[in-house]
JSON list of C-alpha atoms in Angstrom, two decimals:
[
{"chain": "A", "resi": 277, "resn": "MET", "atom": "CA", "xyz": [0.00, 0.00, 0.00]},
{"chain": "A", "resi": 278, "resn": "ALA", "atom": "CA", "xyz": [1.44, 3.37, -1.04]},
{"chain": "A", "resi": 279, "resn": "ALA", "atom": "CA", "xyz": [1.79, 6.15, 1.50]},
{"chain": "A", "resi": 280, "resn": "THR", "atom": "CA", "xyz": [-0.76, 8.96, 1.33]},
{"chain": "A", "resi": 281, "resn": "HIS", "atom": "CA", "xyz": [0.82, 12.39, 1.29]},
{"chain": "A", "resi": 282, "resn": "GLY", "atom": "CA", "xyz": [-0.78, 15.68, 2.16]},
{"chain": "A", "resi": 283, "resn": "TYR", "atom": "CA", "xyz": [-0.76, 16.82, -1.45]},
{"chain": "A", "resi": 284, "resn": "SER", "atom": "CA", "xyz": [-2.46, 13.64, -2.73]},
{"chain": "A", "resi": 285, "resn": "ASN", "atom": "CA", "xyz": [-5.94, 15.15, -2.83]},
{"chain": "A", "resi": 286, "resn": "ASP", "atom": "CA", "xyz": [-4.71, 18.04, -5.02]},
{"chain": "A", "resi": 287, "resn": "LYS", "atom": "CA", "xyz": [-2.09, 16.08, -6.93]},
{"chain": "A", "resi": 288, "resn": "GLN", "atom": "CA", "xyz": [-3.35, 17.04, -10.39]},
{"chain": "A", "resi": 289, "resn": "SER", "atom": "CA", "xyz": [-3.43, 20.74, -9.58]},
{"chain": "A", "resi": 290, "resn": "HIS", "atom": "CA", "xyz": [0.14, 20.50, -8.27]},
{"chain": "A", "resi": 291, "resn": "ILE", "atom": "CA", "xyz": [1.22, 18.72, -11.45]},
{"chain": "A", "resi": 292, "resn": "ASN", "atom": "CA", "xyz": [-0.49, 21.39, -13.56]},
{"chain": "A", "resi": 293, "resn": "ARG", "atom": "CA", "xyz": [1.25, 24.11, -11.58]},
{"chain": "A", "resi": 294, "resn": "LEU", "atom": "CA", "xyz": [4.64, 22.44, -12.10]},
{"chain": "A", "resi": 295, "resn": "ARG", "atom": "CA", "xyz": [3.94, 22.16, -15.82]},
{"chain": "A", "resi": 296, "resn": "ARG", "atom": "CA", "xyz": [3.27, 25.91, -15.98]},
{"chain": "A", "resi": 297, "resn": "ILE", "atom": "CA", "xyz": [6.57, 26.52, -14.18]},
{"chain": "A", "resi": 298, "resn": "GLU", "atom": "CA", "xyz": [8.30, 24.16, -16.60]},
{"chain": "A", "resi": 299, "resn": "GLY", "atom": "CA", "xyz": [6.83, 26.23, -19.43]},
{"chain": "A", "resi": 300, "resn": "GLN", "atom": "CA", "xyz": [8.24, 29.38, -17.86]},
{"chain": "A", "resi": 301, "resn": "ILE", "atom": "CA", "xyz": [11.69, 27.80, -17.73]},
{"chain": "A", "resi": 302, "resn": "ARG", "atom": "CA", "xyz": [11.46, 26.70, -21.37]},
{"chain": "A", "resi": 303, "resn": "GLY", "atom": "CA", "xyz": [10.39, 30.25, -22.20]},
{"chain": "A", "resi": 304, "resn": "LEU", "atom": "CA", "xyz": [13.54, 31.55, -20.53]},
{"chain": "A", "resi": 305, "resn": "GLN", "atom": "CA", "xyz": [15.62, 29.18, -22.62]},
{"chain": "A", "resi": 306, "resn": "ARG", "atom": "CA", "xyz": [13.93, 30.44, -25.79]},
{"chain": "A", "resi": 307, "resn": "MET", "atom": "CA", "xyz": [14.54, 34.04, -24.72]},
{"chain": "A", "resi": 308, "resn": "VAL", "atom": "CA", "xyz": [18.28, 33.37, -24.38]},
{"chain": "A", "resi": 309, "resn": "GLU", "atom": "CA", "xyz": [18.38, 31.44, -27.65]},
{"chain": "A", "resi": 310, "resn": "SER", "atom": "CA", "xyz": [16.72, 34.35, -29.46]},
{"chain": "A", "resi": 311, "resn": "ASP", "atom": "CA", "xyz": [19.00, 36.97, -27.86]},
{"chain": "A", "resi": 312, "resn": "GLN", "atom": "CA", "xyz": [16.27, 38.80, -25.94]},
{"chain": "A", "resi": 313, "resn": "TYR", "atom": "CA", "xyz": [17.11, 41.85, -23.85]},
{"chain": "A", "resi": 314, "resn": "CYS", "atom": "CA", "xyz": [18.78, 40.84, -20.57]},
{"chain": "A", "resi": 315, "resn": "ILE", "atom": "CA", "xyz": [16.39, 42.85, -18.37]},
{"chain": "A", "resi": 316, "resn": "ASP", "atom": "CA", "xyz": [13.43, 41.04, -19.94]},
{"chain": "A", "resi": 317, "resn": "ILE", "atom": "CA", "xyz": [15.12, 37.71, -19.19]},
{"chain": "A", "resi": 318, "resn": "LEU", "atom": "CA", "xyz": [15.78, 38.77, -15.60]},
{"chain": "A", "resi": 319, "resn": "THR", "atom": "CA", "xyz": [12.15, 39.82, -15.21]},
{"chain": "A", "resi": 320, "resn": "GLN", "atom": "CA", "xyz": [10.97, 36.41, -16.40]},
{"chain": "A", "resi": 321, "resn": "THR", "atom": "CA", "xyz": [13.56, 34.69, -14.18]},
{"chain": "A", "resi": 322, "resn": "SER", "atom": "CA", "xyz": [12.12, 36.54, -11.20]},
{"chain": "A", "resi": 323, "resn": "ALA", "atom": "CA", "xyz": [8.61, 35.38, -12.14]},
{"chain": "A", "resi": 324, "resn": "ALA", "atom": "CA", "xyz": [9.79, 31.75, -12.41]},
{"chain": "A", "resi": 325, "resn": "ASN", "atom": "CA", "xyz": [11.55, 31.98, -9.05]},
{"chain": "A", "resi": 326, "resn": "LYS", "atom": "CA", "xyz": [8.40, 33.39, -7.44]},
{"chain": "A", "resi": 327, "resn": "ALA", "atom": "CA", "xyz": [6.32, 30.59, -8.94]},
{"chain": "A", "resi": 328, "resn": "LEU", "atom": "CA", "xyz": [8.71, 27.94, -7.57]},
{"chain": "A", "resi": 329, "resn": "GLN", "atom": "CA", "xyz": [8.76, 29.58, -4.14]},
{"chain": "A", "resi": 330, "resn": "SER", "atom": "CA", "xyz": [4.97, 29.69, -4.10]},
{"chain": "A", "resi": 331, "resn": "PHE", "atom": "CA", "xyz": [4.82, 26.01, -5.03]},
{"chain": "A", "resi": 332, "resn": "ALA", "atom": "CA", "xyz": [7.33, 25.15, -2.30]},
{"chain": "A", "resi": 333, "resn": "LEU", "atom": "CA", "xyz": [5.28, 27.02, 0.29]},
{"chain": "A", "resi": 334, "resn": "SER", "atom": "CA", "xyz": [2.12, 25.21, -0.76]},
{"chain": "A", "resi": 335, "resn": "MET", "atom": "CA", "xyz": [3.91, 21.86, -0.40]},
{"chain": "A", "resi": 336, "resn": "LEU", "atom": "CA", "xyz": [5.21, 22.91, 3.02]},
{"chain": "A", "resi": 337, "resn": "ASP", "atom": "CA", "xyz": [1.68, 23.88, 4.05]},
{"chain": "A", "resi": 338, "resn": "GLU", "atom": "CA", "xyz": [0.38, 20.49, 2.90]},
{"chain": "A", "resi": 339, "resn": "HIS", "atom": "CA", "xyz": [3.17, 18.74, 4.82]},
{"chain": "A", "resi": 340, "resn": "LEU", "atom": "CA", "xyz": [2.41, 20.64, 8.02]},
{"chain": "A", "resi": 341, "resn": "LYS", "atom": "CA", "xyz": [-1.33, 20.08, 7.77]},
{"chain": "A", "resi": 342, "resn": "HIS", "atom": "CA", "xyz": [-1.09, 16.39, 6.95]},
{"chain": "A", "resi": 343, "resn": "CYS", "atom": "CA", "xyz": [2.17, 14.68, 7.84]},
{"chain": "A", "resi": 344, "resn": "VAL", "atom": "CA", "xyz": [3.25, 16.78, 10.81]},
{"chain": "A", "resi": 345, "resn": "SER", "atom": "CA", "xyz": [-0.19, 17.15, 12.36]},
{"chain": "A", "resi": 346, "resn": "HIS", "atom": "CA", "xyz": [-0.84, 13.38, 12.16]},
{"chain": "A", "resi": 347, "resn": "ALA", "atom": "CA", "xyz": [2.56, 12.60, 13.65]},
{"chain": "A", "resi": 348, "resn": "VAL", "atom": "CA", "xyz": [2.08, 15.10, 16.47]},
{"chain": "A", "resi": 349, "resn": "ALA", "atom": "CA", "xyz": [-1.35, 13.63, 17.22]},
{"chain": "A", "resi": 350, "resn": "ASN", "atom": "CA", "xyz": [0.29, 10.20, 17.54]},
{"chain": "A", "resi": 351, "resn": "GLY", "atom": "CA", "xyz": [3.21, 11.60, 19.56]},
{"chain": "A", "resi": 352, "resn": "GLY", "atom": "CA", "xyz": [6.54, 9.96, 20.24]},
{"chain": "A", "resi": 353, "resn": "ALA", "atom": "CA", "xyz": [9.66, 9.78, 18.11]},
{"chain": "A", "resi": 354, "resn": "GLU", "atom": "CA", "xyz": [7.75, 10.09, 14.83]},
{"chain": "A", "resi": 355, "resn": "ALA", "atom": "CA", "xyz": [6.36, 13.45, 15.95]},
{"chain": "A", "resi": 356, "resn": "ASP", "atom": "CA", "xyz": [9.83, 14.70, 16.84]},
{"chain": "A", "resi": 357, "resn": "GLU", "atom": "CA", "xyz": [11.16, 13.50, 13.47]},
{"chain": "A", "resi": 358, "resn": "LYS", "atom": "CA", "xyz": [8.38, 15.18, 11.45]},
{"chain": "A", "resi": 359, "resn": "VAL", "atom": "CA", "xyz": [8.82, 18.49, 13.30]},
{"chain": "A", "resi": 360, "resn": "ARG", "atom": "CA", "xyz": [12.59, 18.30, 12.73]},
{"chain": "A", "resi": 361, "resn": "GLU", "atom": "CA", "xyz": [12.07, 17.60, 9.02]},
{"chain": "A", "resi": 362, "resn": "ALA", "atom": "CA", "xyz": [9.67, 20.53, 8.71]},
{"chain": "A", "resi": 363, "resn": "SER", "atom": "CA", "xyz": [12.08, 22.86, 10.53]},
{"chain": "A", "resi": 364, "resn": "GLU", "atom": "CA", "xyz": [14.92, 21.84, 8.23]},
{"chain": "A", "resi": 365, "resn": "ALA", "atom": "CA", "xyz": [12.72, 22.34, 5.15]},
{"chain": "A", "resi": 366, "resn": "ILE", "atom": "CA", "xyz": [11.74, 25.81, 6.35]},
{"chain": "A", "resi": 367, "resn": "ALA", "atom": "CA", "xyz": [15.41, 26.65, 6.93]},
{"chain": "A", "resi": 368, "resn": "ARG", "atom": "CA", "xyz": [16.26, 25.55, 3.37]},
{"chain": "A", "resi": 369, "resn": "LEU", "atom": "CA", "xyz": [13.45, 27.67, 1.96]},
{"chain": "A", "resi": 370, "resn": "VAL", "atom": "CA", "xyz": [14.55, 30.72, 3.93]},
{"chain": "A", "resi": 371, "resn": "ARG", "atom": "CA", "xyz": [18.14, 30.34, 2.74]},
{"chain": "A", "resi": 372, "resn": "SER", "atom": "CA", "xyz": [17.17, 29.98, -0.92]}
]
């Protein structure tokens, strides 16, 4: 039996969002290939970064609501582990 993750209920919308981000990245590649103005490329890079950050925050929210909350409700070592994982993920997001 496969594990159920917090994002499972909205999996298709997450996939669609990632495909849009993938399209943004391909668009950046086309901009460079066609020698577009560097400021325009930087503007689009900023938009792609914001989209990825937004996706990461939504995944973090799903993780906290599902995985961490269930582990905390059960208590014990699993709860400590899930909180530690979430803290480390938040630290990585803040540093990026």
